[in-house]
Coordinates of C-alpha atoms and ligand atoms in Angstrom, one line a residue:
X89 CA 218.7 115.3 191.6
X90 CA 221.1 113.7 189.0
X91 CA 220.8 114.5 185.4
X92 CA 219.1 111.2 183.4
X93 CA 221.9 110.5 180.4
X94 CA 220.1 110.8 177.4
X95 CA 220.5 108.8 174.2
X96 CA 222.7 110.8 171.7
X97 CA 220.6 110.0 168.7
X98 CA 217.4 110.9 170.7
X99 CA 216.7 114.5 168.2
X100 CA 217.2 112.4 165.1
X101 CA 215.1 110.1 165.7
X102 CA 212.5 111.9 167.0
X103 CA 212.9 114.5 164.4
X104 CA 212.2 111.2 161.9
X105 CA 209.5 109.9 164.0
X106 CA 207.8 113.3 163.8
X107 CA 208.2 112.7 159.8
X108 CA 207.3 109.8 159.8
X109 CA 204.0 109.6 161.5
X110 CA 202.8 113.3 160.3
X111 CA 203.7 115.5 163.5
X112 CA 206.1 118.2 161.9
X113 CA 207.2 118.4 157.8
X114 CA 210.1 120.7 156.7
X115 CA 207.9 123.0 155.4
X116 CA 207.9 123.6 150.8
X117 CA 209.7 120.1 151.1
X118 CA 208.9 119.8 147.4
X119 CA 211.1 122.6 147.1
X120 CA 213.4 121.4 148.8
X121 CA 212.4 123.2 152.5
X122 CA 212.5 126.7 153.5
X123 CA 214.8 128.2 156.0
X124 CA 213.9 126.5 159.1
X125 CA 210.2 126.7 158.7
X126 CA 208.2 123.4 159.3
X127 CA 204.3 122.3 158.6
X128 CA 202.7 120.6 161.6
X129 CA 200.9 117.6 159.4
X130 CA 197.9 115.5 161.0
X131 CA 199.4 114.7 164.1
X132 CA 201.0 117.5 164.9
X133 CA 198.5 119.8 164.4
X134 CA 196.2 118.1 166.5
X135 CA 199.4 117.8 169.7
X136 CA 199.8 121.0 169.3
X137 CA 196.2 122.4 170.1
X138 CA 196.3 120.1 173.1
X139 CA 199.4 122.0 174.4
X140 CA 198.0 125.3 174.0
X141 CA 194.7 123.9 174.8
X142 CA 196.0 122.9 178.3
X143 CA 197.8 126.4 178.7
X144 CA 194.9 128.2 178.2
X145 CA 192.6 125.7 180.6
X146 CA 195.4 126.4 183.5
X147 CA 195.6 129.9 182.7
X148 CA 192.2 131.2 181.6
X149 CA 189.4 128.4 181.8
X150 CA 190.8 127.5 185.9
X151 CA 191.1 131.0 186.9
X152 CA 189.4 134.2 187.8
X153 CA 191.9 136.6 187.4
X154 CA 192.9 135.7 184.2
X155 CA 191.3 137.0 180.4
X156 CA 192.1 136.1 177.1
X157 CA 192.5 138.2 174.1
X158 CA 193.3 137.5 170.6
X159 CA 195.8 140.7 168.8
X160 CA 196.7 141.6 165.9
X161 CA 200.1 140.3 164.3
X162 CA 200.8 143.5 161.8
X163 CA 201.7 146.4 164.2
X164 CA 202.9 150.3 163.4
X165 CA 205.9 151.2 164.2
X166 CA 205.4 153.3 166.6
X167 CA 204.4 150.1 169.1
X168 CA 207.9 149.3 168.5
X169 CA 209.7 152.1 169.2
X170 CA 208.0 152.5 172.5
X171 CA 208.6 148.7 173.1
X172 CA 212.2 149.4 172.6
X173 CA 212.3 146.2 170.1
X174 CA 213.1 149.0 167.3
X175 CA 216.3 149.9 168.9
X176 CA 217.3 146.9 171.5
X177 CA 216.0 143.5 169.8
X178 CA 219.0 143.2 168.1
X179 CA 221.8 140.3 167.7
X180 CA 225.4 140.8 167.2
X181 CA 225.9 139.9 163.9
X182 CA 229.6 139.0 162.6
X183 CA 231.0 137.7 159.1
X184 CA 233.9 135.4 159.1
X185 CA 236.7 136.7 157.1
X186 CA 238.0 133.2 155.9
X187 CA 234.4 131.1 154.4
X188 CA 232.1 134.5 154.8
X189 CA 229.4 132.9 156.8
X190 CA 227.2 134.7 159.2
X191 CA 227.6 134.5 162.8
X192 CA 225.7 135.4 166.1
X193 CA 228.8 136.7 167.5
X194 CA 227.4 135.6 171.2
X195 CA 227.3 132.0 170.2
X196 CA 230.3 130.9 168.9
X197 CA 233.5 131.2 171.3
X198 CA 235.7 133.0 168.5
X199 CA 236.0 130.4 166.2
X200 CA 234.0 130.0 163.2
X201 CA 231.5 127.1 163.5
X202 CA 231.9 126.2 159.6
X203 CA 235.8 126.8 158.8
X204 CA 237.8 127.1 162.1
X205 CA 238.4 130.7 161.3
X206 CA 239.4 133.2 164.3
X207 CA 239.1 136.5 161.8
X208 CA 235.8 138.1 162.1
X209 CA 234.1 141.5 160.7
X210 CA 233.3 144.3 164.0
X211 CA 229.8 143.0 164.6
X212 CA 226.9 144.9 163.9
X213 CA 223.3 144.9 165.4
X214 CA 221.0 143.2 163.5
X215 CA 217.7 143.6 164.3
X216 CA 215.5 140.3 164.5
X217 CA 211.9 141.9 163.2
X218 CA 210.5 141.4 160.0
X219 CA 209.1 144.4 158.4
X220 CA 206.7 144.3 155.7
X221 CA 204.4 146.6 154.2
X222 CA 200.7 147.8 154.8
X223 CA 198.7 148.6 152.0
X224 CA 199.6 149.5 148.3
X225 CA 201.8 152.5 148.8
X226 CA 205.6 152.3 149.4
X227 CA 207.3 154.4 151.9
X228 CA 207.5 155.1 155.3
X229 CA 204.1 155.7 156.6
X230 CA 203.4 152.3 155.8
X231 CA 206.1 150.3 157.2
X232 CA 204.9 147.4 159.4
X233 CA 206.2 144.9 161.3
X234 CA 205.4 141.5 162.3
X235 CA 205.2 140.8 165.9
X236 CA 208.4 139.2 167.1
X237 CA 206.3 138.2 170.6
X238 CA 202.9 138.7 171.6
X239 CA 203.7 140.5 174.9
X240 CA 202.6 143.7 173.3
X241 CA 199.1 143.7 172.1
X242 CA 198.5 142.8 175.9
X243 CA 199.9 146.1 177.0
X244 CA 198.1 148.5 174.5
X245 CA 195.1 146.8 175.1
X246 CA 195.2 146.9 178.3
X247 CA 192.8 149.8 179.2
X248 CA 190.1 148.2 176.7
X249 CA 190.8 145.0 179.2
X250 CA 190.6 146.9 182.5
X251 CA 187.4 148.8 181.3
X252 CA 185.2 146.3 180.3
X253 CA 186.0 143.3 182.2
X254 CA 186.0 145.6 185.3
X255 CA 189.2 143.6 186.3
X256 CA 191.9 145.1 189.6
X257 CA 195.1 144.3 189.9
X258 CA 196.2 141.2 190.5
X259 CA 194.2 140.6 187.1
X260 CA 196.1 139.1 183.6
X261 CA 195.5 139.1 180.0
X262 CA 196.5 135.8 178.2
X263 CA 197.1 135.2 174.6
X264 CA 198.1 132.9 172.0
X265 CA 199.7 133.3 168.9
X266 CA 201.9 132.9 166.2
X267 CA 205.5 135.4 167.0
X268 CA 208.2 135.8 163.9
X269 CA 211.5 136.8 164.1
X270 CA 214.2 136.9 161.4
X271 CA 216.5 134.3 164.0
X272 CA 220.4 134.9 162.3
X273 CA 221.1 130.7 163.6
X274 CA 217.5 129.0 163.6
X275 CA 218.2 125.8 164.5
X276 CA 218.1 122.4 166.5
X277 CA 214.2 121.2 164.9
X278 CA 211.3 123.5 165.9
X279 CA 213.3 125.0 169.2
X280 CA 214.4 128.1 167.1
X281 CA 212.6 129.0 164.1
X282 CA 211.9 132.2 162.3
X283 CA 208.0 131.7 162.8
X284 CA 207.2 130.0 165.9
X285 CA 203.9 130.0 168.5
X286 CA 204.3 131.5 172.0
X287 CA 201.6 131.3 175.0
X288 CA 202.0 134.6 176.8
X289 CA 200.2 136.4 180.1
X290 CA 200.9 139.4 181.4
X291 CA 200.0 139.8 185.1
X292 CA 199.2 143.2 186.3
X293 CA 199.9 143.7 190.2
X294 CA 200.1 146.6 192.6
X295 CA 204.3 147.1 192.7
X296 CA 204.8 145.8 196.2
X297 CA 203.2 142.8 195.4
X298 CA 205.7 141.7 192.2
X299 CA 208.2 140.2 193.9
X300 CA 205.9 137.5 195.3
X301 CA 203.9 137.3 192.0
X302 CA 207.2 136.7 190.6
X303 CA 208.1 133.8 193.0
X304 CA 204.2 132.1 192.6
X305 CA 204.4 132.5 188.6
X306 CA 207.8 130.9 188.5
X307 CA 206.7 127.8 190.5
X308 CA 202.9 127.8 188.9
X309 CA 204.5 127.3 185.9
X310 CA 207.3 125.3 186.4
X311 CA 204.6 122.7 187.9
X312 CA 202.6 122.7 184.7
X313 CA 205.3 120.8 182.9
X314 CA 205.7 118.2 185.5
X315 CA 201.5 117.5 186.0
X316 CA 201.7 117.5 181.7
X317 CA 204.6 114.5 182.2
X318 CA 207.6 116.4 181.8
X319 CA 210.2 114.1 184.5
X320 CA 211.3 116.7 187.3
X321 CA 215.0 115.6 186.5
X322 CA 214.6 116.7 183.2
X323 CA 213.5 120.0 184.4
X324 CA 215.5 123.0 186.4
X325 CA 214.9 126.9 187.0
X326 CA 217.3 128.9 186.1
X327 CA 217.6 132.3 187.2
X328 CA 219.6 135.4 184.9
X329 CA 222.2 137.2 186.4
X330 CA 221.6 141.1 186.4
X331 CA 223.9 141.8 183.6
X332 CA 222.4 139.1 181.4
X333 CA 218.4 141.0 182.1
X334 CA 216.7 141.9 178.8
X335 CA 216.3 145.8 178.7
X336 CA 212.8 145.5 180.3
X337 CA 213.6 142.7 183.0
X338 CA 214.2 143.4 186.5
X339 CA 214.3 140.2 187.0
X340 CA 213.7 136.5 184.7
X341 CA 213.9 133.4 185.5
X342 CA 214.0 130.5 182.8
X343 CA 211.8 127.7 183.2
X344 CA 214.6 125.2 181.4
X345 CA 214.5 121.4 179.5
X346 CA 217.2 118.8 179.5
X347 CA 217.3 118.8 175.6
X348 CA 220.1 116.5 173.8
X349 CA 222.1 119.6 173.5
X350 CA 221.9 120.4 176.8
X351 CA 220.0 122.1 179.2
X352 CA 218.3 124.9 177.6
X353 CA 215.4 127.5 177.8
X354 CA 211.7 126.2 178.0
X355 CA 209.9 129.4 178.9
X356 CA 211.0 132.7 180.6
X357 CA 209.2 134.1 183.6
X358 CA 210.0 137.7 184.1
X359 CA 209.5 141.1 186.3
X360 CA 208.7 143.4 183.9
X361 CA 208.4 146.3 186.2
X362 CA 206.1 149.4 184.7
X363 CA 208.6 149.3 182.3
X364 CA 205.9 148.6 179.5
X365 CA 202.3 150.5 180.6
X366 CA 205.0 153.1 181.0
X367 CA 206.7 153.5 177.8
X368 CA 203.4 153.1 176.2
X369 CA 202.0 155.9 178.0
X370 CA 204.7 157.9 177.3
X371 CA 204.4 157.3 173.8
X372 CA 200.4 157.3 173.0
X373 CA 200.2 159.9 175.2
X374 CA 197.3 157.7 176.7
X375 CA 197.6 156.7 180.6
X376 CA 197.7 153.3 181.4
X377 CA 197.7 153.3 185.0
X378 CA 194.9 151.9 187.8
X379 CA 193.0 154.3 189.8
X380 CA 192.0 152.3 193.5
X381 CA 189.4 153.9 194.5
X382 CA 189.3 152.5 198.2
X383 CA 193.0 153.7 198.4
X384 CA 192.5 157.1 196.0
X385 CA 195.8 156.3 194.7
X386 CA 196.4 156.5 191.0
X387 CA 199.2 153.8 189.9
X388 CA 201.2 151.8 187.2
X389 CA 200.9 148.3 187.7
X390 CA 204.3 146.1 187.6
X391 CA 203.7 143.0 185.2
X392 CA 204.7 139.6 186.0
X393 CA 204.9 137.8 182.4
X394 CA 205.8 133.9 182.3
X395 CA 206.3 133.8 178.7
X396 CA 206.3 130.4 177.0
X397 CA 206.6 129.1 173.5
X398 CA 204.4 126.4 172.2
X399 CA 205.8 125.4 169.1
X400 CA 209.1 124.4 171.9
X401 CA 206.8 123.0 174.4
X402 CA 205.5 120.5 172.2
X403 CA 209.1 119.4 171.0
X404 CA 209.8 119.3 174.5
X405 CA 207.1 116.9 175.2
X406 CA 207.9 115.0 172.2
X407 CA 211.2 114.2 173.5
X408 CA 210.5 113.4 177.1
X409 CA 208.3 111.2 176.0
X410 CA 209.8 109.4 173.4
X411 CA 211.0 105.6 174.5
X412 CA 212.1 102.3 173.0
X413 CA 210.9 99.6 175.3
X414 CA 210.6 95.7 174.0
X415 CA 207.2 94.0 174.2
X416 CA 206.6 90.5 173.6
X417 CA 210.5 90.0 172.7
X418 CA 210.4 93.1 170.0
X419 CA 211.8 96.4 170.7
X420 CA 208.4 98.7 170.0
X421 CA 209.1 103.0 170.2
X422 CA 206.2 104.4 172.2
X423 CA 205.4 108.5 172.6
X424 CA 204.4 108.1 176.4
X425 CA 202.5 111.4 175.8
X426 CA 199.9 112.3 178.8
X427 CA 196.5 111.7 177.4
X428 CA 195.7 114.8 177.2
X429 CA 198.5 116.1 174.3
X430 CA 198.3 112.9 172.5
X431 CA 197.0 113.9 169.0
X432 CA 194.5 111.2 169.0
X433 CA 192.8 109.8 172.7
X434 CA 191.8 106.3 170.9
X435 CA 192.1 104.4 167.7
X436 CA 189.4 102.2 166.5
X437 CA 190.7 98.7 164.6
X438 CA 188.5 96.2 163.2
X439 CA 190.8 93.3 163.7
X440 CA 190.4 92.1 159.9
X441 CA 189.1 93.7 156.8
X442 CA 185.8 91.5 156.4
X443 CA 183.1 93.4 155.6
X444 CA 181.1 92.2 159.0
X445 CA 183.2 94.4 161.3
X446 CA 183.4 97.2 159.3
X447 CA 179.6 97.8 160.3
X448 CA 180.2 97.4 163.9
X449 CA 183.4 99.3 164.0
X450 CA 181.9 102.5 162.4
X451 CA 179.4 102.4 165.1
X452 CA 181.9 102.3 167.7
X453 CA 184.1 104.7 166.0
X454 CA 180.9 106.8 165.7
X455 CA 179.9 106.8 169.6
X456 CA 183.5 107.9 170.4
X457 CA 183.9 110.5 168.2
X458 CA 181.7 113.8 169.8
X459 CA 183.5 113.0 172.9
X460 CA 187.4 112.1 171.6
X461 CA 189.8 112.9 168.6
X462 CA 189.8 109.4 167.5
X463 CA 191.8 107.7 164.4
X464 CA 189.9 104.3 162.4
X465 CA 193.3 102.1 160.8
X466 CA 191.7 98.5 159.0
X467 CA 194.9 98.1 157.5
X468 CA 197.8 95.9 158.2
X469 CA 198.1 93.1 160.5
X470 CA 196.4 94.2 164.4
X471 CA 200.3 93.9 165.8
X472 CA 201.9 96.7 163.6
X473 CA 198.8 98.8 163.6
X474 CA 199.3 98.7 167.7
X475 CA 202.8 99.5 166.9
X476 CA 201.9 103.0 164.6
X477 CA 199.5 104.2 167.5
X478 CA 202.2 103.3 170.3
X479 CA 204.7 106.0 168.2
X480 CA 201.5 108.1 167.6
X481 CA 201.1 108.2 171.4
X482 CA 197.5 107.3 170.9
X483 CA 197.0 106.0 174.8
X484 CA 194.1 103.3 173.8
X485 CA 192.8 101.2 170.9
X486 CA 189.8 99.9 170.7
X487 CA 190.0 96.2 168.9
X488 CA 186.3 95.4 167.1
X489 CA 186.8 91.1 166.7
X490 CA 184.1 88.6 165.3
X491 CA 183.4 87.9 169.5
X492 CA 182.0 91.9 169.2
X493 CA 179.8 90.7 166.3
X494 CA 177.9 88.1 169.6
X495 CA 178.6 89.8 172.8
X496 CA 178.5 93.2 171.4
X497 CA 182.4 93.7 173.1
X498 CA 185.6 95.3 172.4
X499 CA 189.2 94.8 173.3
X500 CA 190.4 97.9 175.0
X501 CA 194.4 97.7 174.8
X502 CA 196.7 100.5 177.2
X503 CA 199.3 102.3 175.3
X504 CA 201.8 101.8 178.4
X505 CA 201.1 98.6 180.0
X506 CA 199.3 97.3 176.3
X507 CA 197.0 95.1 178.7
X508 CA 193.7 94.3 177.5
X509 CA 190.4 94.4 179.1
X510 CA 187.0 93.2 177.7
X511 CA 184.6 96.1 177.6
X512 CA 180.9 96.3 176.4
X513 CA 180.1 98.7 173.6
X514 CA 177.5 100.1 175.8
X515 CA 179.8 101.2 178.5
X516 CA 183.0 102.1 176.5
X517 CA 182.6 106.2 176.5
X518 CA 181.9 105.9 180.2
X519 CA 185.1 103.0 180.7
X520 CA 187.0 105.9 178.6
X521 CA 186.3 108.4 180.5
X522 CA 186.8 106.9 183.9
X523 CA 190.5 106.2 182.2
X524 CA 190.9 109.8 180.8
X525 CA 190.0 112.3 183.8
X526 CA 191.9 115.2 184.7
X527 CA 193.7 114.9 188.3
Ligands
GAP774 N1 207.6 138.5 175.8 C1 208.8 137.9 176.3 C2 209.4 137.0 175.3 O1 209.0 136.9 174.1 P1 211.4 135.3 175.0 O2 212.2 134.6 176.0 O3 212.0 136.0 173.9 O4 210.4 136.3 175.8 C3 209.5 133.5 175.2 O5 210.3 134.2 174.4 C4 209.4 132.1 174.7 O6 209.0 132.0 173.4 C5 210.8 131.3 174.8 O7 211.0 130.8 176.1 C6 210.5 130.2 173.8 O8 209.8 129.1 174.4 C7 209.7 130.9 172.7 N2 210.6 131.3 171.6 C8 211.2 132.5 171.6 N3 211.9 132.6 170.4 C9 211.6 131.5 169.7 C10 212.0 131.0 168.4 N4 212.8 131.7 167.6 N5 211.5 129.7 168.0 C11 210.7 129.0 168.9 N6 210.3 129.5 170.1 C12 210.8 130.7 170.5

């Protein structure tokens, strides 16, 4: 498959689009912004349920192997020793000795990003999780730490899972949530930040079984992308050599995205062995293993964990779908979002501001709303209104006219071909819906 070329200003002006229309804010902008941390705004917000809507549909809602859970972010320290992020999740951390700044050593080659400076400080291990404090006393007994994934409160609760869902391996537990880490280079938009959203699942399978969990999880997920719109060329699995394996992984492969950078991760899928249940045991002194009772064998399961990030997803998305096309002799930027991430499904315009159609509209707007997340614009002339829900990715508007008013019609226009169909009022939920199914 050959690699698309991409536009080179495609992050900026996605980044500005994103601004622009109320997807993603730098976040305390009046204060000038805060280290890499952004606000999803009205758009956004809404896009980015959808995404983890849709993972949680494919993972939990589709499935019968699958639970959901919901953990806490604040965790003890001693879930992080036995993790191993208290002594492993760590960067190499180096100063350069000509401007002073601050350097993942891994990422820059030798020379100094800022200054062109080749001296550097011995690196030290700096370790990526914020810790904080629970409750009103200093000291160590109440040192906390903010999740840096959610991978965890899926293995220590996972013999309140296995006991009252009755669940046998192959089972999972799914979850999603907000993850922090204290990233030394956040950068490139919402693809690294210190705060982010990931969609994990740990799968729990009998040991002889990973390998081929490990090969289904890898293409289950890789497929998700492509059914959500994500172009296959723009796509590619990457699998890590042994010596690059995180200190759990016996295996990982990355799920990667043709960003403008470069290819680059999407989501990891990885063989987590019994690394985990193991440690964990270990440390609660609590077993964590599966009794079969057909076999009589006692066992820990191996875990299968494709680990995604939404907050990334959704700036994926956002860039494969971004386009400049020209309609009607004027270049036009449309978000050719699949319907079902676009923050709003259909936009209501009365096609002037007389008060006549504001009646009608409202009614329309009205019937559509229990079923869709629908936006209502009077303002403007009709053209550049079409225009703000083409870069909103809003796939239809629904035009109220002073014909409605008679035949009790509206315009229905499509987002990616913007023709226009006549449909009664009557029938427009059910015309929607034919439009808006799932495959
Ligand atoms: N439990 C395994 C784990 O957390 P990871 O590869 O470190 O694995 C999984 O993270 C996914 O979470 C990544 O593929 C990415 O999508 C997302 N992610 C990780 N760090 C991130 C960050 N700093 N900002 C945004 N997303 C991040």
């Amino acid at each position: 498959m050959t690699t698309p070329a991409l536009d080179p200003d495609l992050l900026d002006k996605v980044i500005n689009l994103a601004k622009r229309r109320g997807f993603i804010f730098p976040s305390a902008e009046i204060y000038g912004g805060f280290r890499s941390t952004y606000d999803y705004g009205p758009l956004g917000v809404n896009m980015l349920r959808n995404v983890k809507q849709a993972w949680w549909r494919s993972m939990v809602q589709l499935r019968d192997d699958i639970v959901g859970i919901d953990a806490a972010i604040l965790g003890p320290p001693a879930v992080w020793a036995a993790s191993g992020h208290l002594e492993t999740f760590t960067d190499p951390l180096v100063d350069c000795r000509r401007c002073k700044e601050r350097w993942r050593e891994d990422k820059i080659d030798g020379v100094c990003p800022n200054c062109g400076g080749t001296e550097f400080t011995e690196a030290r291990a700096f370790n990526l999780m914020f810790k904080t404090q629970a409750g009103p006393v200093e000291g160590e007994g109440a040192t906390a730490y903010l999740r840096p994934e959610t991978a965890q409160g899926m293995f220590t609760n996972f013999m309140n899972v296995l006991t009252t869902t009755r669940r046998k391996p192959p089972f999972g537990i799914a979850q999603v949530g907000k993850s922090f880490r204290n990233e030394i280079t956040p950068q490139n938009f919402v693809f690294r930040t210190r705060e982010f959203e990931q969609m994990e699942m740990e799968y729990f399978v009998p040991p002889a079984d990973a390998d081929g969990w490990y090969r289904y999880w890898i293409s289950t997920r890789y497929e998700w992308y492509t059914n959500l719109g994500i172009p296959a060329n723009r796509l590619r699995l990457h699998e890590h050599a042994k010596e690059d394996l995180s200190h759990y992984s016996r295996g990982t492969t990355d799920v990667e995205f043709l960003y403008p950078w470069g290819w680059d991760e999407l989501e990891g899928i990885a063989n987590r062995g019994d690394y985990d249940l193991t440690q964990h045991s270990k440390a609660s002194g609590v077993r964590l293993e599966y009794f079969d009772q057909q076999a009589g064998e006692r066992y820990t399961p191996y875990v299968i964990e494709p680990a995604a990030g939404a907050t990334r997803a959704m700036m994926a998305f956002l860039l494969a779908a971004y386009e400049e096309d020209t309609v009607e002799g004027e270049t036009r930027t449309v978000l050719r979002l699949d319907w079902r991430l676009s923050p709003y499904k259909v936009a209501v315009l009365p096609l002037s501001k007389k008060p006549e159609l504001e009646g009608v509209s409202r009614e329309v707007l009205s019937a559509l709303q229990p079923w869709y997340m629908c936006d209502y614009d009077g303002t403007q002339s009709i053209g550049r209104r079409y225009r703000r829900q083409d870069e909103s990715g809003t796939p239809y508007c629904v035009t109220v006219d002073f014909d409605s008013l008679e035949d009790r019609a509206v315009t229905v226009r499509d987002r990616d071909t913007t023709a226009q169909t006549r449909v009664p009022i009557e029938g427009l939920v059910e015309d929607l819906r034919r439009r808006m199914t799932v495959a």
